[in-house]
Short mmCIF file of C-alpha atoms in Angstrom, two decimals:
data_model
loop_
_atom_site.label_atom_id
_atom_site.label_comp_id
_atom_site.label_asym_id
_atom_site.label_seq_id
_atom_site.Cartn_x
_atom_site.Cartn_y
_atom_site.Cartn_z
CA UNK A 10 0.00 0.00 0.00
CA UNK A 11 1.72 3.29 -0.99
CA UNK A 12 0.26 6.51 1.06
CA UNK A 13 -0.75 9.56 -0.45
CA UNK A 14 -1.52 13.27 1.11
CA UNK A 15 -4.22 15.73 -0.12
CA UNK A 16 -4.36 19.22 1.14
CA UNK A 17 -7.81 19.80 2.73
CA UNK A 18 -8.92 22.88 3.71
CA UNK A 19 -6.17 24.17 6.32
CA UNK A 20 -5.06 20.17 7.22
CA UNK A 21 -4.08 17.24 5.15
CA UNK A 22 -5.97 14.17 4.33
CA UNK A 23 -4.01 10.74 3.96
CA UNK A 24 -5.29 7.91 2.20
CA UNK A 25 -3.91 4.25 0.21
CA UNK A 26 -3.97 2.68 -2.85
CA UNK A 27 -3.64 -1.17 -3.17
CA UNK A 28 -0.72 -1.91 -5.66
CA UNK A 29 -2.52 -4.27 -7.61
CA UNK A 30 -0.83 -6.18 -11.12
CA UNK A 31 -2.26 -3.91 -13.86
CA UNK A 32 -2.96 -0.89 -12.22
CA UNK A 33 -0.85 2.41 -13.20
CA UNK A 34 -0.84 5.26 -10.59
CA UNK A 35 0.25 8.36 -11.54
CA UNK A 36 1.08 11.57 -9.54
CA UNK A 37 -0.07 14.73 -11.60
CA UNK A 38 1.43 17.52 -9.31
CA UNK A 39 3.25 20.60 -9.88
CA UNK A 40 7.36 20.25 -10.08
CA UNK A 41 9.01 20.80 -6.56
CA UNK A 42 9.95 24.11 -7.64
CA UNK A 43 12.13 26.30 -4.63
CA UNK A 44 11.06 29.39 -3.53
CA UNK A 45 13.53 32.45 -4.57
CA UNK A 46 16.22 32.81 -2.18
CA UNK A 47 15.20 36.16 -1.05
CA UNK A 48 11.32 36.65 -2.20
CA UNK A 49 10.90 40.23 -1.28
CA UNK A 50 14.93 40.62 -2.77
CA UNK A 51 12.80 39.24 -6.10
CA UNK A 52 9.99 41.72 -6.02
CA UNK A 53 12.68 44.79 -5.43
CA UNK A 54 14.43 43.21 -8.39
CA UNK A 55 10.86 43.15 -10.71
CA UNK A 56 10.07 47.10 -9.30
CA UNK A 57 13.76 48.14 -10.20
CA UNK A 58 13.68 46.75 -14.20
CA UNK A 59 10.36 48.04 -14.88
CA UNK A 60 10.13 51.49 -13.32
CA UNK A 61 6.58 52.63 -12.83
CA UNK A 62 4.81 55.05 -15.56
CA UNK A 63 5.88 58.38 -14.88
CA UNK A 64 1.87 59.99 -14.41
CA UNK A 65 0.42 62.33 -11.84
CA UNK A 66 -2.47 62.25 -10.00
CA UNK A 67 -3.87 59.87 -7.43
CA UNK A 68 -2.99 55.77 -7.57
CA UNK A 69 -5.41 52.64 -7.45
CA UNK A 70 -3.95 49.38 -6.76
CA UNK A 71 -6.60 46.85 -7.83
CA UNK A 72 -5.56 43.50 -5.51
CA UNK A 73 -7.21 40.13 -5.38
CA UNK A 74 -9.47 39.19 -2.71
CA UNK A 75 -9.34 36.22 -0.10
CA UNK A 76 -10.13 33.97 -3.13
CA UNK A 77 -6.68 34.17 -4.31
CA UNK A 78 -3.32 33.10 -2.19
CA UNK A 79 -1.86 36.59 -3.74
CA UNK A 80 1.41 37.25 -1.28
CA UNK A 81 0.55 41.15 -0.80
CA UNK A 82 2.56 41.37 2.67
CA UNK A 83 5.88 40.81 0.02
CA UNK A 84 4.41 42.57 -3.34
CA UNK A 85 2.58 45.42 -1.56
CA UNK A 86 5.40 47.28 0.53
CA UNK A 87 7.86 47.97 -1.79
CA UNK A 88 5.74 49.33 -4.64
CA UNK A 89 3.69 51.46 -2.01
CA UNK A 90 7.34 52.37 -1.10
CA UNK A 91 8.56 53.12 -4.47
CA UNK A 92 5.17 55.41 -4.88
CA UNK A 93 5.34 57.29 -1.78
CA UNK A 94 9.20 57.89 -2.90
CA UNK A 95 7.79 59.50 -5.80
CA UNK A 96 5.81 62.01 -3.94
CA UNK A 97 2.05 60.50 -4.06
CA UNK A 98 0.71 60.75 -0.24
CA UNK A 99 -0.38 57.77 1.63
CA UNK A 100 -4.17 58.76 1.12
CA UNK A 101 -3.73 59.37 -2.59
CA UNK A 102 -3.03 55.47 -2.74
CA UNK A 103 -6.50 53.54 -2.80
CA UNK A 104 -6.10 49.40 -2.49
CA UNK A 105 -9.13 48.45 -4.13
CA UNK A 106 -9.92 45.06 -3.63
CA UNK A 107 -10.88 43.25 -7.15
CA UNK A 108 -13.61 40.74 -6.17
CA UNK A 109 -15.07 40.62 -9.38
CA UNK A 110 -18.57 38.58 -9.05
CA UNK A 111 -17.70 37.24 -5.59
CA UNK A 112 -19.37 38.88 -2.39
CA UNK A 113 -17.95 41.98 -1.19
CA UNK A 114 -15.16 42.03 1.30
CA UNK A 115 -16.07 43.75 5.01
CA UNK A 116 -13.60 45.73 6.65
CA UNK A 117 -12.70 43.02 9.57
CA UNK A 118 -12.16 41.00 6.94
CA UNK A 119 -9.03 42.84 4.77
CA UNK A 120 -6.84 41.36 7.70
CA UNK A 121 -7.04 38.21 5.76
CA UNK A 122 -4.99 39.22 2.48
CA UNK A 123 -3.54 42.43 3.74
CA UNK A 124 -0.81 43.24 6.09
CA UNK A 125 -2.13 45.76 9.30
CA UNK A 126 0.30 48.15 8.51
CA UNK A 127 -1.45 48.34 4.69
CA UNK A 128 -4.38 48.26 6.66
CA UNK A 129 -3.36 51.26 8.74
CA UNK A 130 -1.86 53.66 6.33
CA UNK A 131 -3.72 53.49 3.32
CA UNK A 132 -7.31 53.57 2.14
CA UNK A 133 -9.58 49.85 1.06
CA UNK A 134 -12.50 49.69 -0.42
CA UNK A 135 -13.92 46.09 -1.38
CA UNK A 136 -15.37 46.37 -5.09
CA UNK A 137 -19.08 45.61 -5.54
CA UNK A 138 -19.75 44.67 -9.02
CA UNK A 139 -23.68 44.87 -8.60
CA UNK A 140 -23.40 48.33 -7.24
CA UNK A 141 -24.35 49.78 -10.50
CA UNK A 142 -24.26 53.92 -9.10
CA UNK A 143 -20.25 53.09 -9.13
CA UNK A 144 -19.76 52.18 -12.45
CA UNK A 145 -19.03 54.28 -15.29
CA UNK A 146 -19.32 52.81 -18.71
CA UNK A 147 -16.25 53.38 -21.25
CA UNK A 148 -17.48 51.77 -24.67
CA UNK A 149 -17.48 48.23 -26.07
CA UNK A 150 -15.13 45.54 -27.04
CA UNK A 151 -14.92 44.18 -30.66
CA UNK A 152 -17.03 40.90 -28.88
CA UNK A 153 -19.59 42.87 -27.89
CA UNK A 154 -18.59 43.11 -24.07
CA UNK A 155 -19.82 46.55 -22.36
CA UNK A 156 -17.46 47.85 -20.31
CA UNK A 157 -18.14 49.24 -17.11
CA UNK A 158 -16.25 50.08 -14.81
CA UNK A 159 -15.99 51.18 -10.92
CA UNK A 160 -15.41 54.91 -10.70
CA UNK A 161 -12.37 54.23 -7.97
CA UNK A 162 -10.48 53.19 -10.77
CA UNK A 163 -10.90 55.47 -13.59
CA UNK A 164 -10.32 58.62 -11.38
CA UNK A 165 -6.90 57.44 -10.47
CA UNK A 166 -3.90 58.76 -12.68
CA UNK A 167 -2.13 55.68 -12.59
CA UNK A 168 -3.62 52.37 -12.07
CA UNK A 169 -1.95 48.97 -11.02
CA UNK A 170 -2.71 45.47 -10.96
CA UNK A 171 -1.32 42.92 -8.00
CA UNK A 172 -1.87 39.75 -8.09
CA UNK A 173 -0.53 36.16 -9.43
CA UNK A 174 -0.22 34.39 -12.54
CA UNK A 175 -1.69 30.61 -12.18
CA UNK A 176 -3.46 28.48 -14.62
CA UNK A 177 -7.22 29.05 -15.44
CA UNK A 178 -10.14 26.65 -16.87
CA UNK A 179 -11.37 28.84 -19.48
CA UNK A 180 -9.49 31.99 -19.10
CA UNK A 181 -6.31 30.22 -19.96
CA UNK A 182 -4.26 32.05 -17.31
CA UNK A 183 -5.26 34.47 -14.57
CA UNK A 184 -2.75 37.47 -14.45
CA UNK A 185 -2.03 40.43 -15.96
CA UNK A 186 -5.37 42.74 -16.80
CA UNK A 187 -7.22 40.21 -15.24
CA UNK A 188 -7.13 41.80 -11.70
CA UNK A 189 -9.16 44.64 -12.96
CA UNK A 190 -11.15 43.73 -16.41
CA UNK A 191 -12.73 41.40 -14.66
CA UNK A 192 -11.69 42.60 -10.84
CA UNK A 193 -13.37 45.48 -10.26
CA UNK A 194 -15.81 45.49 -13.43
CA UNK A 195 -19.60 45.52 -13.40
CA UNK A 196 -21.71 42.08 -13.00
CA UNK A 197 -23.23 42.81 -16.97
CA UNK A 198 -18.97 43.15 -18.47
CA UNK A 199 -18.36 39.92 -16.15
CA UNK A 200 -21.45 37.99 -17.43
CA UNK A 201 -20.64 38.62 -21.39
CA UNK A 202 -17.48 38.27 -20.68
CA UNK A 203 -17.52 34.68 -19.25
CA UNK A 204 -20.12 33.53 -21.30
CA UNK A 205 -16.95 32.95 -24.29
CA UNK A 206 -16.13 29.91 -21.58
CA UNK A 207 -18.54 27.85 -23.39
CA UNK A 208 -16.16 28.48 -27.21
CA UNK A 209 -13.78 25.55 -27.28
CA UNK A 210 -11.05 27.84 -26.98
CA UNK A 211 -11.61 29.41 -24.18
CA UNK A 212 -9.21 26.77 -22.30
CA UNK A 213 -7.16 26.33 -19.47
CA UNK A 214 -3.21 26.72 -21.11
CA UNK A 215 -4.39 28.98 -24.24
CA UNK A 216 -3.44 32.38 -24.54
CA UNK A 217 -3.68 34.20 -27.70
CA UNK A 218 -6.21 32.88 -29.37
CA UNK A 219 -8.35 32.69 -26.31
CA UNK A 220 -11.45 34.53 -26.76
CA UNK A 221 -12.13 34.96 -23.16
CA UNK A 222 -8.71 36.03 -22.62
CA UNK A 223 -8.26 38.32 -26.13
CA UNK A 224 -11.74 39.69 -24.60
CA UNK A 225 -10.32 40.53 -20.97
CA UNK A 226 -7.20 41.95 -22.60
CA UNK A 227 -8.77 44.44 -24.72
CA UNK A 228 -11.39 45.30 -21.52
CA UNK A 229 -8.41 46.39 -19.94
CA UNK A 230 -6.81 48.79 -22.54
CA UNK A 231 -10.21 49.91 -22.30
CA UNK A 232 -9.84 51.08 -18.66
CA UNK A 233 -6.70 51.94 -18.69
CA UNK A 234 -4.49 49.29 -16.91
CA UNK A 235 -0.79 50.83 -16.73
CA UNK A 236 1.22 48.26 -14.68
CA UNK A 237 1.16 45.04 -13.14
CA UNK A 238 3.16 43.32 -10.19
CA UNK A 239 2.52 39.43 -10.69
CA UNK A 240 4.08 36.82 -8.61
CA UNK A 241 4.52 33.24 -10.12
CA UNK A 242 4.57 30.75 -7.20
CA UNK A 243 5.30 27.20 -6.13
CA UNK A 244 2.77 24.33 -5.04
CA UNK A 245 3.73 25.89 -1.31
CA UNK A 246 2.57 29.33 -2.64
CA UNK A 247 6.27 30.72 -2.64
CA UNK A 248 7.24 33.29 -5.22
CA UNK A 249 9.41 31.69 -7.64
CA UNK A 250 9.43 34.64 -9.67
CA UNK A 251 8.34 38.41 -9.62
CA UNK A 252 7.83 40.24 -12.92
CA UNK A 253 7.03 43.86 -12.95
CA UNK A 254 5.92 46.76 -15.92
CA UNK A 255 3.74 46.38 -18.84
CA UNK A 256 1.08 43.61 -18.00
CA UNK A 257 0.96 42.31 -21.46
CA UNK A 258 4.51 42.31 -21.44
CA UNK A 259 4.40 40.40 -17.71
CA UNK A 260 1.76 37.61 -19.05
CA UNK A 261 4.48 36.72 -21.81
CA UNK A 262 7.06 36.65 -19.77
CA UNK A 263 5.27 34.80 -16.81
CA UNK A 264 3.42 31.84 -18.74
CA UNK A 265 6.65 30.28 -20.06
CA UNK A 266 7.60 30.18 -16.23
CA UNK A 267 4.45 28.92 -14.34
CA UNK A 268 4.17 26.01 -17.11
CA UNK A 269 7.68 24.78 -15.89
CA UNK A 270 6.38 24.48 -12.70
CA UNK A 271 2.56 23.19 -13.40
CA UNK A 272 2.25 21.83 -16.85
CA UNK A 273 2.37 18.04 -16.50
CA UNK A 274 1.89 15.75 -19.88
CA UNK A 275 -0.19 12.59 -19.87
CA UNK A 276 -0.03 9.72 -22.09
CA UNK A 277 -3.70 8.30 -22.01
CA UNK A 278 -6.96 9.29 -19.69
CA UNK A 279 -7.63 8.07 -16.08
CA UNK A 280 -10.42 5.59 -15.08
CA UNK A 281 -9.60 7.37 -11.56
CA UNK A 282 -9.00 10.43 -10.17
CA UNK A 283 -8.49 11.95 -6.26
CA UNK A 284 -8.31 15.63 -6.64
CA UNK A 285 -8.31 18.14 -4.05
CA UNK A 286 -7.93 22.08 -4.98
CA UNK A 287 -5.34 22.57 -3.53
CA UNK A 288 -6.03 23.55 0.56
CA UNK A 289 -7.16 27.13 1.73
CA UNK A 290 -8.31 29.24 0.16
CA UNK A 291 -8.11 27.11 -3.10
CA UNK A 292 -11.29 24.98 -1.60
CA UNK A 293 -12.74 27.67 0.58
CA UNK A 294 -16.59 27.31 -1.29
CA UNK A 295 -17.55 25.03 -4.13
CA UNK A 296 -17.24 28.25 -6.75
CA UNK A 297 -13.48 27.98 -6.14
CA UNK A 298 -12.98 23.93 -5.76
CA UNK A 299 -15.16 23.24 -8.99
CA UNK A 300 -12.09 24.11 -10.89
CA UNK A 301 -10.02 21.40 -9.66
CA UNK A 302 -12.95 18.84 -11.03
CA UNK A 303 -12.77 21.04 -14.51
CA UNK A 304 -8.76 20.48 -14.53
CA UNK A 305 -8.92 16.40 -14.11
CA UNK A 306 -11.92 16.24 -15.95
CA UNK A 307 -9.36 17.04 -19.11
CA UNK A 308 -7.70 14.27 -18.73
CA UNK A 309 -10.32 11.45 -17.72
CA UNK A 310 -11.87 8.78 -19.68
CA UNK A 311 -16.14 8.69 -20.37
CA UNK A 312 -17.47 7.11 -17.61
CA UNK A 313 -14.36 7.11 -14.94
CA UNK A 314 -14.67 8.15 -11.45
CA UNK A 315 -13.49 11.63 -10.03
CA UNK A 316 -12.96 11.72 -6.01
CA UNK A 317 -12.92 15.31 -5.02
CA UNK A 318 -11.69 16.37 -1.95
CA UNK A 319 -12.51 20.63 -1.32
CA UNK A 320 -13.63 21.19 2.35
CA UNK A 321 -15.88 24.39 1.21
CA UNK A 322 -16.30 25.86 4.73
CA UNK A 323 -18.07 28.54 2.92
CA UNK A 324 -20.92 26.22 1.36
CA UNK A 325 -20.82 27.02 -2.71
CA UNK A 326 -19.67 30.44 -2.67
CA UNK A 327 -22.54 31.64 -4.92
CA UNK A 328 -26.28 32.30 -3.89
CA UNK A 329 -26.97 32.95 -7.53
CA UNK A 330 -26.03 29.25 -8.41
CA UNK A 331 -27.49 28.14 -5.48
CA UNK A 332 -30.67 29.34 -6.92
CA UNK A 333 -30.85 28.02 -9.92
CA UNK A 334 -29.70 24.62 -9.52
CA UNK A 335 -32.25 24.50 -6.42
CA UNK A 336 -34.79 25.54 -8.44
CA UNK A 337 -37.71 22.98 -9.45
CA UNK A 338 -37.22 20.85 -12.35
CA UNK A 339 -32.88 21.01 -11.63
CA UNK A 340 -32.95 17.27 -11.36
CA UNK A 341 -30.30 15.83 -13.47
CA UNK A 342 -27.17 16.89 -15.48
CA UNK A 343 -29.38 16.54 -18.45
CA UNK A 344 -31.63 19.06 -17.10
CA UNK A 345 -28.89 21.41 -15.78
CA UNK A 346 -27.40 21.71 -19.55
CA UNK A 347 -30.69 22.07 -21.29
CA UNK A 348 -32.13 24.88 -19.23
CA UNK A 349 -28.61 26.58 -19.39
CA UNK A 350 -29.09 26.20 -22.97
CA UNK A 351 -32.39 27.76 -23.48
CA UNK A 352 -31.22 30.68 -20.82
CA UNK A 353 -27.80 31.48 -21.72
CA UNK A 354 -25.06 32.67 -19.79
CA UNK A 355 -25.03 34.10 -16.40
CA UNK A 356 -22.63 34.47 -12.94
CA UNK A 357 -23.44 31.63 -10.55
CA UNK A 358 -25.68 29.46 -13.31
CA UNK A 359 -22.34 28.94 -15.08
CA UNK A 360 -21.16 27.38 -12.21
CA UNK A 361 -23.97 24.61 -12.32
CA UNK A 362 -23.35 24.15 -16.90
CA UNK A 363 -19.50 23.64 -15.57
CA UNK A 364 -20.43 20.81 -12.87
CA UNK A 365 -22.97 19.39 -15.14
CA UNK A 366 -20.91 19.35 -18.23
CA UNK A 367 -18.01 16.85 -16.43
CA UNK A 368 -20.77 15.34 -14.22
CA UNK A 369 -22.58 13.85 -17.49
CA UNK A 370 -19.32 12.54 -18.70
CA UNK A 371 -17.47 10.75 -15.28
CA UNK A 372 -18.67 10.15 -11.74
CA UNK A 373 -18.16 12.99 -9.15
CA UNK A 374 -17.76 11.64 -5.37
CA UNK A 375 -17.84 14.96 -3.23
CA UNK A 376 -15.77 15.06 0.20
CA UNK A 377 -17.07 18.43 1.75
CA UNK A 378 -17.96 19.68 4.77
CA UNK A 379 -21.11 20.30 3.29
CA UNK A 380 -24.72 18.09 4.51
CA UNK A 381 -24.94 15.68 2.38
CA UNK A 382 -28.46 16.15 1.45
CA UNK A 383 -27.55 19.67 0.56
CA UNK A 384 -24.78 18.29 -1.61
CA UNK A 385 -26.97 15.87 -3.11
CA UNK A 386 -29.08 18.58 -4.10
CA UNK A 387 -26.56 20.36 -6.17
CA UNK A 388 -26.53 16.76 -8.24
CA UNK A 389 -23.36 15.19 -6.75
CA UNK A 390 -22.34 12.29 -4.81
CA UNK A 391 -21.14 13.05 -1.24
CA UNK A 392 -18.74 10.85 0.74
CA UNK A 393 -18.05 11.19 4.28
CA UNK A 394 -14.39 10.26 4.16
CA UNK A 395 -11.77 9.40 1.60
CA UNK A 396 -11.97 5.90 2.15
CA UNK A 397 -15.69 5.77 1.69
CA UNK A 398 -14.94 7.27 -1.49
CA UNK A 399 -12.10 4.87 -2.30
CA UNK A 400 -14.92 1.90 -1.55
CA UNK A 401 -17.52 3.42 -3.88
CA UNK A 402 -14.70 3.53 -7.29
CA UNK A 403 -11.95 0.73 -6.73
CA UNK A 404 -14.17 -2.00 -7.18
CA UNK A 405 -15.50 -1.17 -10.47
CA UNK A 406 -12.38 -0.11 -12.23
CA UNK A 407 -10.81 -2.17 -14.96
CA UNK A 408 -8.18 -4.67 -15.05
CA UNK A 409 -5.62 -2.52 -16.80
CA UNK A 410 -6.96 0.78 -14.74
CA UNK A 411 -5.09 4.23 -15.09
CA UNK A 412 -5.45 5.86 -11.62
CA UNK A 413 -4.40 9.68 -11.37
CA UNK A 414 -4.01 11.89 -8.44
CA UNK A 415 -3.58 15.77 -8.39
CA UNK A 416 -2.67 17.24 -4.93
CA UNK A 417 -3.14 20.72 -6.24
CA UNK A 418 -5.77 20.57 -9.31
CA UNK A 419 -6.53 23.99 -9.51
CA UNK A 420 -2.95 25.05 -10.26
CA UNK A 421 -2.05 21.80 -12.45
CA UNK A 422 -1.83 22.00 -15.80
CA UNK A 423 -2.91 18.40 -17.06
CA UNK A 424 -2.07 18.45 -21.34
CA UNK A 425 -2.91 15.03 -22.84
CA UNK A 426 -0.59 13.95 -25.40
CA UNK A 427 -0.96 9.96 -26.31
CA UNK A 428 1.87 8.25 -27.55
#
């Protein structure tokens, strides 16, 4: 029996596999990858090549919310330091938090992604993207996507992005722009947007020719984005790397990197797979830990089994998509992808098409700390354990049986390539 660990909300989970003649496990997990020697020597580094654009006026710092394990207390300081150098007053630097669709951020909660001293000396406002008397409209994209925006942001002379670049299931890769086109944009840009996920190309590992992502990148000419601070980090959220100046310019230079560390090849699809998200805050509501099932679902055969492991101590993350699928008549997959058919695309329903759309194709065991009649309401299977889970799919897989498992799913990069 070999032993294998799963991050699980803030602990670990351990579990076995029987090595049985025929079977083929696999580990699909990002390279060990060391941090940088001296992380905040890194982000000095990425500050000092790329000096920031020389404009006047007040600064916004758009910065990811508690979603995202963004390392502000290292990225923060020294560009706040760098602008404060330059003459701009503590007060005249607004952290906007970018929360995109998500709920709203309350003040005793900023303690979770920002340092006190942050906290202390400069202003935060959480972004509301359904707070339409914020948002100023600035045009359209060539896709059709109107583009508003929160005020915060456009009255600022210079406007940053913080955050990370990591892999994403149909925006190819989060980074860049993304902080603020999507960030701390209005619920009607996000919903047009995001409805491009359902274009084949809008894929997890696709760049240019991502129509999601081409859409994002032009919504954030469109508002004006004039410099991003990304960090690419390691499976123990280290930076690795810090890249600083034009965020087009940063997204080039920063996927090469991450897929060193996350891209993994596989040479035929999985009758198995035990996934977890990752850990905290990776898995802290169903919104975020779905994308660990749409990563391994790349990879898996019709009809295979996926075990996945996300604690969601914040339920599903999404009372819009807790709606809808609770709605009468949400009784199957089948159902799920019709309706979202007939109704189109919206934030929180596209949540339910995404679970659906790899629920109709393998078998999704849930290990939450969800009720299980609650979970079996959102059309999934829920498991009590690991093991339980482990009892449900050995016994039906195949003599020859591939058998994959991703500690960190919703940073792994899973490309199939058969030989």
């Amino acid at each position: 029996m070999t032993t294998y660990r799963l991050p699980y909300g803030k602990r670990e989970l351990t579990f076995s596999l029987p090595e049985r003649a025929g079977w083929a496990v696999e580990m699909l997990a990002p390279r060990e990858t060391p941090a940088a020697a001296d992380p905040a020597a890194a982000v000095e580094a990425a500050l000092a090549g790329a000096p920031l654009p020389d404009k006047a006026g007040p600064v916004v710092i758009a910065v990811n919310d508690k979603t995202r394990p963004v390392p502000h207390a290292l990225l923060l300081p020294p560009l706040l330091r760098r602008l404060e150098a330059r003459g701009v007053a503590p007060e005249e630097i607004t952290l906007l938090i970018a929360t995109g669709t998500h709920v709203p951020m309350r003040p005793e909660e900023f303690p979770l992604i920002l340092p006190p001293e942050v906290i202390a000396r400069y202003p935060v406002v959480s972004h509301d993207s359904r707070a339409d008397e914020q948002m100023v409209y600035m045009g359209e994209t060539a896709r059709g996507t109107a583009v508003r925006v929160n005020r915060r942001w456009l009255v600022a002379g210079l406007r940053i992005v913080v955050g990370n670049i990591e892999p994403h299931q149909f925006m190819g890769f989060s980074g860049g722009v993304k902080s603020a086109a999507v960030g701390v944009t209005a619920q009607d840009t996000i919903n047009t947007n995001h409805a491009w996920m359902a274009d084949p190309a809008s894929a997890i590992n696709r760049y240019d020719d991502n129509p999601c992502r081409v859409d994002v990148e032009e919504i954030g000419r469109i508002i004006g984005v004039d410099y991003a601070l990304n960090a690419v980090l390691n499976e123990e959220k280290a930076i690795v790397h810090a890249l600083a100046g034009d965020p087009v310019d940063v997204m080039r230079r920063g996927i090469p990197l991450l897929r060193e560390i996350y891209q993994r090849e596989v040479a035929a699809p999985y009758d198995l797979m035990i996934v977890s998200a990752g850990g905290y805050p990776k898995d802290i509501n169903l919104y975020q830990g779905q994308k660990a099932l749409g990563h391994a679902s790349l990879v898996m055969r019709e009809g295979g089994t996926v075990i996945l492991a996300v604690a969601c101590p914040e339920g599903t993350g999404s009372k819009a998509y807790e709606e809808w699928i609770l709605a009468p008549g949400m009784t199957s997959h089948a159902a799920v992808l019709e309706r979202y058919a007939r109704e189109g695309f919206r934030i929180g329903p596209h949540k339910a098409w995404q679970l659906a759309r790899d629920g109709s194709r393998t078998r999704v065991l849930l290990l939450s700390d969800m009720a299980p009649d609650f979970v079996r309401r959102l059309l999934l299977e829920p498991v009590a354990s690991l093991d339980e889970a482990l009892a449900l799919a050995l016994p039906g897989l195949p003599a020859q049986a591939r058998i994959g498992v991703m500690p960190i799913a919703n940073a792994t990069i899973p490309v199939l390539h058969p030989a």
